[in-house]
GROMACS .gro file of C-alpha atoms in nm:
model
  159
    1MET     CA    1  15.560   8.155   6.213
    2LYS     CA    2  15.513   8.403   6.495
    3LEU     CA    3  15.174   8.419   6.659
    4ASP     CA    4  15.147   8.795   6.590
    5THR     CA    5  15.196   8.739   6.218
    6LEU     CA    6  14.960   8.442   6.223
    7TYR     CA    7  14.697   8.653   6.399
    8GLN     CA    8  14.729   8.948   6.161
    9ASN     CA    9  14.710   8.726   5.852
   10HIS     CA   10  14.411   8.513   5.955
   11VAL     CA   11  14.202   8.688   6.221
   12SER     CA   12  13.955   8.853   5.982
   13GLY     CA   13  13.882   8.538   5.780
   14LEU     CA   14  13.849   8.327   6.094
   15TYR     CA   15  13.621   8.588   6.251
   16ARG     CA   16  13.396   8.597   5.943
   17TYR     CA   17  13.372   8.217   5.943
   18LEU     CA   18  13.289   8.194   6.313
   19PHE     CA   19  13.046   8.486   6.284
   20SER     CA   20  12.869   8.305   6.000
   21LEU     CA   21  12.831   8.003   6.231
   22THR     CA   22  12.721   8.191   6.544
   23ASN     CA   23  12.557   8.507   6.409
   24ASP     CA   24  12.679   8.679   6.725
   25HIS     CA   25  12.960   8.935   6.713
   26TYR     CA   26  13.069   8.890   7.075
   27LEU     CA   27  13.054   8.512   7.067
   28ALA     CA   28  13.251   8.505   6.741
   29GLU     CA   29  13.517   8.726   6.899
   30ASP     CA   30  13.535   8.494   7.202
   31LEU     CA   31  13.567   8.190   6.977
   32VAL     CA   32  13.842   8.360   6.774
   33GLN     CA   33  14.033   8.432   7.093
   34GLU     CA   34  13.991   8.073   7.211
   35THR     CA   35  14.109   7.950   6.871
   36PHE     CA   36  14.426   8.159   6.885
   37TYR     CA   37  14.485   8.054   7.244
   38ARG     CA   38  14.474   7.689   7.137
   39ALA     CA   39  14.695   7.773   6.840
   40TYR     CA   40  14.947   7.935   7.072
   41LEU     CA   41  14.955   7.628   7.294
   42TYR     CA   42  14.999   7.392   6.999
   43LEU     CA   43  15.241   7.599   6.792
   44GLU     CA   44  15.468   7.657   7.090
   45ASN     CA   45  15.603   7.304   7.043
   46ASN     CA   46  15.506   7.222   6.683
   47GLU     CA   47  15.555   7.364   6.336
   48LEU     CA   48  15.285   7.358   6.067
   49GLU     CA   49  15.319   7.382   5.692
   50ASN     CA   50  14.970   7.504   5.596
   51VAL     CA   51  14.830   7.707   5.884
   52LYS     CA   52  14.506   7.852   5.743
   53PRO     CA   53  14.308   7.526   5.712
   54TRP     CA   54  14.444   7.412   6.047
   55LEU     CA   55  14.324   7.734   6.212
   56PHE     CA   56  13.980   7.698   6.055
   57LYS     CA   57  13.969   7.339   6.184
   58VAL     CA   58  14.060   7.456   6.534
   59GLY     CA   59  13.798   7.731   6.507
   60TYR     CA   60  13.536   7.480   6.397
   61ARG     CA   61  13.626   7.254   6.692
   62VAL     CA   62  13.604   7.551   6.931
   63PHE     CA   63  13.257   7.628   6.788
   64ILE     CA   64  13.149   7.262   6.830
   65ASP     CA   65  13.284   7.255   7.188
   66HIS     CA   66  13.086   7.569   7.267
   67TRP     CA   67  12.773   7.430   7.105
   68ARG     CA   68  12.805   7.097   7.291
   69LYS     CA   69  12.824   7.274   7.625
   70GLY     CA   70  12.458   7.355   7.576
   71LYS     CA   71  12.499   7.712   7.466
   72ARG     CA   72  12.235   7.821   7.220
   73VAL     CA   73  12.337   7.977   6.892
   74ASP     CA   74  12.113   8.263   6.779
   75LEU     CA   75  12.030   8.218   6.413
   76GLY     CA   76  11.855   8.553   6.376
   77GLU     CA   77  11.954   8.828   6.137
   78PRO     CA   78  12.329   8.893   6.119
   79HIS     CA   79  12.464   9.231   6.225
   80LEU     CA   80  12.752   9.318   5.995
   81LYS     CA   81  13.001   9.596   6.047
   82PRO     CA   82  12.974   9.872   5.786
   83ASP     CA   83  13.288   9.948   5.590
   84GLU     CA   84  13.415  10.273   5.441
   85GLN     CA   85  13.158  10.283   5.160
   86THR     CA   86  12.852  10.500   5.117
   87PRO     CA   87  12.560  10.410   5.341
   88GLU     CA   88  12.348  10.305   5.043
   89LYS     CA   89  12.615  10.075   4.904
   90THR     CA   90  12.678   9.927   5.246
   91TRP     CA   91  12.308   9.868   5.302
   92LEU     CA   92  12.268   9.693   4.966
   93GLU     CA   93  12.568   9.470   5.027
   94GLN     CA   94  12.451   9.383   5.377
   95GLU     CA   95  12.103   9.301   5.256
   96GLY     CA   96  12.243   9.073   4.985
   97LEU     CA   97  12.477   8.901   5.229
   98ASN     CA   98  12.204   8.877   5.494
   99ARG     CA   99  11.976   8.717   5.235
  100ILE     CA  100  12.240   8.463   5.129
  101LEU     CA  101  12.340   8.379   5.489
  102GLY     CA  102  11.973   8.347   5.583
  103LEU     CA  103  11.922   8.099   5.300
  104ILE     CA  104  12.236   7.906   5.395
  105ARG     CA  105  12.103   7.874   5.751
  106THR     CA  106  11.800   7.687   5.615
  107LEU     CA  107  12.025   7.413   5.473
  108PRO     CA  108  12.127   7.105   5.672
  109PRO     CA  109  12.440   7.180   5.881
  110ASN     CA  110  12.689   6.975   5.676
  111GLU     CA  111  12.578   7.141   5.352
  112ALA     CA  112  12.586   7.487   5.512
  113HIS     CA  113  12.937   7.433   5.655
  114ALA     CA  114  13.062   7.301   5.320
  115LEU     CA  115  12.927   7.607   5.136
  116LEU     CA  116  13.067   7.851   5.391
  117LEU     CA  117  13.415   7.700   5.392
  118CYS     CA  118  13.450   7.626   5.019
  119ASP     CA  119  13.258   7.912   4.858
  120PHE     CA  120  13.282   8.196   5.111
  121HIS     CA  121  13.626   8.127   5.258
  122GLN     CA  122  13.784   7.975   4.945
  123LEU     CA  123  13.930   7.670   5.118
  124LYS     CA  124  14.026   7.371   4.908
  125LEU     CA  125  13.807   7.061   4.913
  126HIS     CA  126  14.059   6.847   5.099
  127GLU     CA  127  14.112   7.123   5.357
  128THR     CA  128  13.737   7.157   5.411
  129ALA     CA  129  13.696   6.779   5.437
  130ASP     CA  130  13.968   6.773   5.700
  131ILE     CA  131  13.809   7.059   5.897
  132LEU     CA  132  13.467   6.894   5.898
  133ASN     CA  133  13.616   6.547   5.950
  134LEU     CA  134  13.444   6.413   5.638
  135ASN     CA  135  13.548   6.186   5.354
  136LEU     CA  136  13.630   6.390   5.042
  137ASN     CA  137  13.350   6.228   4.840
  138THR     CA  138  13.102   6.291   5.121
  139LEU     CA  139  13.205   6.656   5.128
  140LYS     CA  140  13.160   6.682   4.752
  141SER     CA  141  12.809   6.537   4.789
  142HIS     CA  142  12.721   6.788   5.063
  143LEU     CA  143  12.862   7.072   4.855
  144THR     CA  144  12.675   6.969   4.540
  145ARG     CA  145  12.347   6.925   4.727
  146GLY     CA  146  12.394   7.255   4.911
  147ARG     CA  147  12.465   7.448   4.590
  148LYS     CA  148  12.167   7.289   4.418
  149LYS     CA  149  11.937   7.378   4.708
  150MET     CA  150  12.074   7.732   4.716
  151ARG     CA  151  12.001   7.776   4.344
  152LEU     CA  152  11.645   7.655   4.399
  153LEU     CA  153  11.598   7.883   4.700
  154LEU     CA  154  11.730   8.184   4.509
  155GLN     CA  155  11.504   8.105   4.213
  156LYS     CA  156  11.201   8.081   4.447
  157GLU     CA  157  11.289   8.415   4.601
  158GLU     CA  158  11.316   8.587   4.264
  159ARG     CA  159  10.964   8.482   4.162
   0.00000   0.00000   0.00000
């Protein structure tokens, strides 16, 4: 697969995932570029069958590398790009997404990552387990606990 095609097919999903981890537009863009740079270096000599989970894994590793270098990740309110909808519709969608992402950020990291990859980005369980370097049963536990906590948090908010 050509890098241009790979980029066009997966850049928006990878950006959304990295943005949900960093909550910083510019940092997410930098991490996306680093991810595709590493993909270019690897794919130059290798061929992959299922590229999407591999790219997300590389993106996750790029995020972890950045985080380990001592860079702080701002977990404030996300700033989402408006789409071609009416301003009211866009505002309502952003508020709902901001609320959900804010609640996810209160969860332990493994549960938050599991929810983001499985529920937001629709990756399969074994792909998510591979990305997070977890046993499949451990991932299922994190996912179940995260979903349960999210339900409780949403119920508390509605009261």
